[in-house]
Tab-separated table of C-alpha atoms in Angstrom:
chain	number	residue	atom	x	y	z
A	44	MET	CA	76.989	115.018	114.879
A	45	LYS	CA	79.855	114.529	112.459
A	46	LYS	CA	78.996	115.296	108.858
A	47	MET	CA	79.791	112.868	106.021
A	48	ILE	CA	79.273	113.764	102.371
A	49	ILE	CA	79.017	110.859	99.912
A	50	ALA	CA	79.215	111.963	96.279
A	51	GLY	CA	77.651	109.395	93.972
A	52	GLY	CA	76.371	107.550	97.013
A	53	SER	CA	73.112	106.127	95.621
A	54	GLY	CA	74.553	102.742	94.659
A	55	PHE	CA	75.703	99.595	96.405
A	56	LEU	CA	78.810	101.003	98.122
A	57	GLY	CA	77.111	104.233	99.099
A	58	ASN	CA	74.263	102.321	100.722
A	59	ALA	CA	76.763	100.115	102.565
A	60	LEU	CA	78.482	103.207	103.983
A	61	ILE	CA	75.137	104.756	104.957
A	62	GLU	CA	74.059	101.604	106.786
A	63	TYR	CA	77.415	101.420	108.586
A	64	PHE	CA	77.891	105.071	109.593
A	65	LEU	CA	74.336	106.265	110.357
A	66	PRO	CA	74.258	104.485	113.742
A	67	LYS	CA	77.650	106.054	114.585
A	68	ASN	CA	76.337	109.587	115.100
A	69	TYR	CA	76.960	110.804	111.554
A	70	GLU	CA	74.816	113.173	109.557
A	71	ILE	CA	75.078	111.880	105.990
A	72	ILE	CA	74.446	113.959	102.880
A	73	VAL	CA	74.378	112.072	99.584
A	74	LEU	CA	75.158	114.048	96.437
A	75	SER	CA	73.009	112.362	93.818
A	76	ARG	CA	71.408	112.914	90.421
A	77	SER	CA	68.044	112.086	91.994
A	78	ASN	CA	66.453	113.575	95.083
A	79	LYS	CA	64.515	111.361	97.454
A	80	GLU	CA	62.882	111.548	100.838
A	81	THR	CA	64.401	109.386	103.546
A	82	GLY	CA	62.246	109.956	106.612
A	83	ASN	CA	65.464	110.297	108.613
A	84	ASP	CA	66.734	113.701	109.717
A	85	ALA	CA	70.307	112.390	109.725
A	86	LEU	CA	70.201	111.346	106.052
A	87	ARG	CA	69.571	113.708	103.137
A	88	TYR	CA	69.898	113.506	99.360
A	89	VAL	CA	71.029	116.661	97.549
A	90	LEU	CA	70.943	117.129	93.786
A	91	TRP	CA	74.144	117.579	91.798
A	92	ASP	CA	75.183	116.820	88.222
A	93	ALA	CA	78.789	115.746	89.030
A	94	LYS	CA	80.017	118.316	86.511
A	95	THR	CA	79.322	121.876	87.654
A	96	LEU	CA	79.444	123.901	90.847
A	97	GLY	CA	76.075	124.641	92.409
A	98	ILE	CA	74.273	125.253	95.682
A	99	TRP	CA	75.345	121.747	96.749
A	100	ILE	CA	78.823	123.068	97.601
A	101	THR	CA	77.434	124.614	100.816
A	102	GLU	CA	76.880	121.081	102.131
A	103	LEU	CA	80.643	120.529	102.246
A	104	GLU	CA	81.201	123.251	104.844
A	105	GLY	CA	82.557	121.806	108.074
A	106	ALA	CA	82.272	118.182	106.955
A	107	ALA	CA	84.353	115.564	108.726
A	108	VAL	CA	84.778	113.672	105.475
A	109	LEU	CA	83.883	113.782	101.800
A	110	ILE	CA	83.818	110.381	100.061
A	111	ASN	CA	83.618	110.385	96.273
A	112	LEU	CA	82.227	107.206	94.695
A	113	THR	CA	81.132	108.809	91.416
A	114	GLY	CA	81.725	107.035	88.117
A	115	LYS	CA	79.878	105.241	85.348
A	116	SER	CA	79.800	101.482	85.913
A	117	VAL	CA	82.504	99.539	84.081
A	118	ASP	CA	79.991	96.712	83.611
A	119	CYS	CA	79.368	97.623	79.967
A	120	ARG	CA	80.855	97.193	76.496
A	121	TYR	CA	83.987	99.243	75.988
A	122	ASN	CA	82.855	101.095	72.868
A	123	GLU	CA	84.052	104.656	72.318
A	124	LYS	CA	80.956	106.268	73.871
A	125	ASN	CA	81.096	104.167	77.025
A	126	LYS	CA	84.873	104.535	77.349
A	127	ALA	CA	84.545	108.314	77.230
A	128	GLU	CA	81.783	108.261	79.855
A	129	ILE	CA	83.741	105.914	82.147
A	130	LEU	CA	86.750	108.252	82.048
A	131	ASN	CA	84.968	111.599	82.109
A	132	SER	CA	82.530	110.697	84.886
A	133	ARG	CA	85.470	109.944	87.184
A	134	VAL	CA	87.815	112.765	86.239
A	135	THR	CA	85.189	115.532	85.957
A	136	SER	CA	83.476	114.719	89.258
A	137	THR	CA	86.840	114.652	91.025
A	138	GLU	CA	87.859	118.003	89.552
A	139	VAL	CA	84.582	119.721	90.444
A	140	LEU	CA	84.764	118.408	94.030
A	141	GLY	CA	88.295	119.838	94.259
A	142	LYS	CA	86.975	123.242	93.176
A	143	ALA	CA	84.127	122.988	95.698
A	144	ILE	CA	86.576	122.264	98.530
A	145	GLN	CA	88.674	125.265	97.495
A	146	ALA	CA	85.546	127.441	97.722
A	147	CYS	CA	84.736	126.355	101.301
A	148	ALA	CA	85.376	128.646	104.268
A	149	VAL	CA	85.681	125.518	106.430
A	150	PRO	CA	86.567	122.704	104.004
A	151	PRO	CA	86.098	118.998	104.763
A	152	LYS	CA	88.770	117.627	107.057
A	153	VAL	CA	89.289	114.518	104.891
A	154	TRP	CA	88.604	113.783	101.225
A	155	MET	CA	88.506	110.122	100.207
A	156	ASN	CA	88.360	109.501	96.467
A	157	SER	CA	87.618	106.154	94.886
A	158	SER	CA	90.212	104.515	92.721
A	159	THR	CA	90.523	100.882	91.723
A	160	ALA	CA	92.720	97.851	92.292
A	161	THR	CA	92.529	97.411	88.512
A	162	ILE	CA	95.239	100.077	88.252
A	163	TYR	CA	97.798	97.242	88.584
A	164	GLU	CA	98.938	94.951	85.794
A	165	HIS	CA	97.552	91.461	85.239
A	166	SER	CA	99.609	89.275	87.581
A	167	LEU	CA	99.492	85.598	88.480
A	168	THR	CA	102.573	85.509	90.706
A	169	GLU	CA	103.715	89.030	91.625
A	170	LYS	CA	101.945	90.621	94.590
A	171	MET	CA	100.791	94.152	93.811
A	172	THR	CA	101.308	96.429	96.819
A	173	GLU	CA	101.185	100.211	97.033
A	174	THR	CA	104.986	100.200	97.160
A	175	ASN	CA	105.904	97.626	94.521
A	176	GLY	CA	102.796	97.255	92.370
A	177	ILE	CA	103.286	97.585	88.610
A	178	ILE	CA	100.915	100.095	87.045
A	179	GLY	CA	100.347	99.186	83.424
A	180	ASP	CA	99.031	100.645	80.185
A	181	ASP	CA	95.615	99.662	78.863
A	182	PHE	CA	92.197	101.318	78.903
A	183	SER	CA	91.226	100.335	82.467
A	184	MET	CA	94.626	101.130	83.950
A	185	ASN	CA	94.827	104.443	82.105
A	186	VAL	CA	91.410	105.436	83.444
A	187	ALA	CA	92.634	104.684	86.957
A	188	LYS	CA	95.809	106.695	86.408
A	189	SER	CA	93.872	109.695	85.053
A	190	TRP	CA	91.429	109.439	87.971
A	191	GLU	CA	94.207	109.490	90.565
A	192	LYS	CA	96.080	112.253	88.715
A	193	ALA	CA	92.977	114.461	88.759
A	194	PHE	CA	92.650	113.799	92.496
A	195	GLN	CA	96.276	114.561	93.287
A	196	ASN	CA	96.270	117.701	91.121
A	197	CYS	CA	93.495	119.268	93.220
A	198	LYS	CA	95.154	121.680	95.657
A	199	THR	CA	93.418	121.318	99.025
A	200	PRO	CA	96.001	122.274	101.670
A	201	LYS	CA	93.490	122.198	104.543
A	202	THR	CA	92.024	118.821	103.567
A	203	ILE	CA	93.707	115.420	103.982
A	204	LYS	CA	93.434	113.307	100.833
A	205	ILE	CA	93.166	109.500	100.634
A	206	ALA	CA	92.876	107.466	97.427
A	207	LEU	CA	91.065	104.135	97.834
A	208	ARG	CA	92.268	101.464	95.400
A	209	THR	CA	89.324	99.182	96.008
A	210	SER	CA	88.939	95.613	94.771
A	211	ILE	CA	85.703	93.707	94.102
A	212	VAL	CA	83.424	94.322	97.094
A	213	LEU	CA	81.284	91.367	98.180
A	214	GLY	CA	77.952	92.264	99.723
A	215	LYS	CA	74.348	91.251	100.211
A	216	ASN	CA	72.546	93.870	98.158
A	217	GLY	CA	74.734	94.642	95.172
A	218	GLY	CA	78.070	94.370	93.447
A	219	ALA	CA	79.563	91.236	91.900
A	220	PHE	CA	78.286	88.725	94.458
A	221	ILE	CA	74.673	88.681	93.277
A	222	PRO	CA	75.310	87.686	89.617
A	223	LEU	CA	77.969	85.158	90.681
A	224	LYS	CA	75.571	83.624	93.198
A	225	ASN	CA	72.828	83.416	90.569
A	226	LEU	CA	75.171	81.705	88.109
A	227	ALA	CA	76.263	79.183	90.722
A	228	LYS	CA	72.680	78.365	91.689
A	229	VAL	CA	71.857	77.267	88.128
A	230	GLY	CA	74.992	75.138	87.824
A	231	LEU	CA	77.221	77.680	86.052
A	232	GLY	CA	79.509	78.235	89.014
A	233	GLY	CA	82.569	76.488	87.643
A	234	MET	CA	85.932	78.108	87.121
A	235	GLN	CA	86.006	80.932	84.584
A	236	GLY	CA	88.676	80.764	81.897
A	237	ASN	CA	91.566	78.602	83.081
A	238	GLY	CA	90.774	79.507	86.697
A	239	THR	CA	94.314	80.636	87.548
A	240	GLN	CA	93.591	84.373	87.526
A	241	LYS	CA	93.698	85.854	91.020
A	242	VAL	CA	90.556	87.402	92.477
A	243	SER	CA	91.082	90.321	94.848
A	244	TRP	CA	88.008	90.989	96.953
A	245	ILE	CA	86.817	92.534	100.220
A	246	HIS	CA	83.679	92.069	102.339
A	247	GLU	CA	81.443	95.166	102.394
A	248	TYR	CA	81.777	95.499	106.187
A	249	ASP	CA	85.560	95.438	105.979
A	250	PHE	CA	85.404	98.094	103.257
A	251	CYS	CA	83.374	100.315	105.596
A	252	ARG	CA	85.607	99.474	108.551
A	253	ALA	CA	88.697	100.367	106.505
A	254	VAL	CA	87.160	103.750	105.678
A	255	GLU	CA	86.465	104.286	109.392
A	256	PHE	CA	89.989	103.166	110.342
A	257	LEU	CA	91.651	105.549	107.886
A	258	LEU	CA	89.471	108.386	109.175
A	259	GLU	CA	90.063	107.784	112.852
A	260	GLU	CA	93.790	107.141	112.543
A	261	ASN	CA	94.398	110.304	110.460
A	262	HIS	CA	96.037	108.478	107.570
A	263	THR	CA	96.813	110.043	104.201
A	264	GLY	CA	97.964	108.823	100.783
A	265	THR	CA	97.013	105.824	98.637
A	266	PHE	CA	95.681	102.558	100.080
A	267	ASN	CA	94.791	99.185	98.575
A	268	VAL	CA	91.379	98.430	100.075
A	269	THR	CA	91.168	94.686	99.608
A	270	SER	CA	91.350	91.460	101.611
A	271	PRO	CA	94.853	90.177	102.471
A	272	ASN	CA	93.943	86.833	100.874
A	273	PRO	CA	93.287	86.990	97.123
A	274	LEU	CA	92.838	83.547	95.577
A	275	PRO	CA	92.629	81.886	92.146
A	276	ASN	CA	89.286	82.110	90.375
A	277	LYS	CA	89.033	78.299	90.492
A	278	GLU	CA	89.182	78.352	94.310
A	279	PHE	CA	86.921	81.408	94.542
A	280	MET	CA	84.170	79.680	92.546
A	281	LYS	CA	84.675	76.386	94.411
A	282	THR	CA	84.171	78.226	97.707
A	283	LEU	CA	81.045	79.902	96.371
A	284	ARG	CA	79.582	76.516	95.416
A	285	LYS	CA	80.484	75.172	98.858
A	286	VAL	CA	78.695	77.906	100.806
A	287	LEU	CA	75.671	77.661	98.498
A	288	LYS	CA	75.684	73.844	98.787
A	289	VAL	CA	75.728	73.479	94.989
A	290	SER	CA	77.525	70.368	93.756
A	291	ILE	CA	77.654	71.120	90.004
A	292	GLY	CA	79.717	73.917	88.506
A	293	ILE	CA	80.069	73.925	84.722
A	294	ILE	CA	83.400	75.346	83.538
A	295	GLN	CA	83.187	78.509	81.421
A	296	PRO	CA	86.079	78.666	78.934
A	297	LYS	CA	87.463	81.983	77.687
A	298	TRP	CA	85.714	81.812	74.310
A	299	LEU	CA	82.359	81.312	76.007
A	300	LEU	CA	82.963	84.160	78.450
A	301	ARG	CA	83.867	86.502	75.589
A	302	PHE	CA	80.796	85.446	73.620
A	303	GLY	CA	78.544	85.750	76.661
A	304	ALA	CA	79.990	89.149	77.568
A	305	LYS	CA	78.975	90.450	74.135
A	306	ILE	CA	75.468	89.093	74.536
A	307	ILE	CA	74.866	90.697	77.947
A	308	GLY	CA	76.725	93.935	77.167
A	309	THR	CA	79.827	93.688	79.315
A	310	GLU	CA	83.550	92.813	79.009
A	311	ALA	CA	85.205	89.454	79.731
A	312	GLU	CA	88.219	91.372	81.097
A	313	LEU	CA	86.247	91.972	84.292
A	314	ILE	CA	86.476	88.216	84.987
A	315	LEU	CA	89.672	87.179	83.222
A	316	LYS	CA	92.137	89.796	84.471
A	317	SER	CA	94.298	88.529	87.328
A	318	ARG	CA	94.267	90.981	90.221
A	319	PHE	CA	96.868	89.915	92.793
A	320	VAL	CA	96.500	92.948	95.066
A	321	ILE	CA	97.695	93.082	98.683
A	322	PRO	CA	96.668	95.722	101.298
A	323	GLU	CA	100.229	96.280	102.508
A	324	LYS	CA	99.687	99.744	103.987
A	325	LEU	CA	96.503	98.785	105.842
A	326	LYS	CA	98.252	95.754	107.336
A	327	VAL	CA	101.308	97.778	108.390
A	328	ALA	CA	99.012	100.401	109.948
A	329	GLY	CA	97.426	97.678	112.107
A	330	PHE	CA	94.036	97.257	110.458
A	331	GLN	CA	92.396	93.963	111.427
A	332	PHE	CA	90.091	92.329	108.881
A	333	GLN	CA	86.876	90.876	110.266
A	334	TYR	CA	86.505	88.728	107.141
A	335	PRO	CA	90.034	87.790	106.001
A	336	THR	CA	89.020	84.660	104.059
A	337	VAL	CA	86.534	84.450	101.220
A	338	GLU	CA	84.697	81.494	102.776
A	339	LYS	CA	84.026	83.428	105.975
A	340	ALA	CA	82.947	86.471	103.943
A	341	MET	CA	80.592	84.505	101.674
A	342	GLN	CA	79.140	82.534	104.574
A	343	GLU	CA	78.235	85.760	106.390
A	344	ILE	CA	76.532	87.192	103.310
A	345	ILE	CA	74.556	84.009	102.606
A	346	ASN	CA	73.453	83.612	106.246
A	347	ARG	CA	72.513	87.243	106.878
């Protein structure tokens, strides 16, 4: 069996990867802050604190791939405490995994580290590719830059490194789709803000398939992991209402989104920033998306 290590793999994306790769003859070890029994010999949870080296480093020996998903959720208020945790959880976990790889006699063949499509500037018209994307200067973009810098600064000559600039991932059991679906069902599924901001997204299966593709094809470097068809928020929400068969969608202006974000403890930026991100390198490499359009992606999730 091939061995996959998923650091910070207890959440939505980690579970999606587990569900996808377990039937493909992988032994999966999840590095997690909580230990739990699985009843499956091919799936184990191993304790780590994402900060310090420990006995967990032995799990990395001979692994086919290490995937790091660790990081405090950005779905919170950006006060100083949360901002520090968002940054440090990403940078520190990446640095300690680099040290663990260096300590291995037989290090993982591939190391995939999460990044984010939010690294690119707000854009309504300019397509952000790996080659021509404009990387800006605000809190979210600076976190992404520090995250990638920590990853690139880790010297792992025997391990291939891939940075995954992932967009919003749409799935059945977590991520952004569930709250959006719930809003739409109670009539609050209208456009958000002026509705022109681009939404970059990817279906959870295509995320997992992209990971598999990059592994099998021996790719290296930085990849935008997102659908080839981002669309305006207005169209995104209209499609969501269509697949849910909801006729009413009350518009949510910017002032209301900002007020509501304060009430529920998050940031309106997560909805209002325009992410016009294109997976240029995946397309050039020949990756075929199973769910290239948001309607097809949403319909699959709703019908599953």
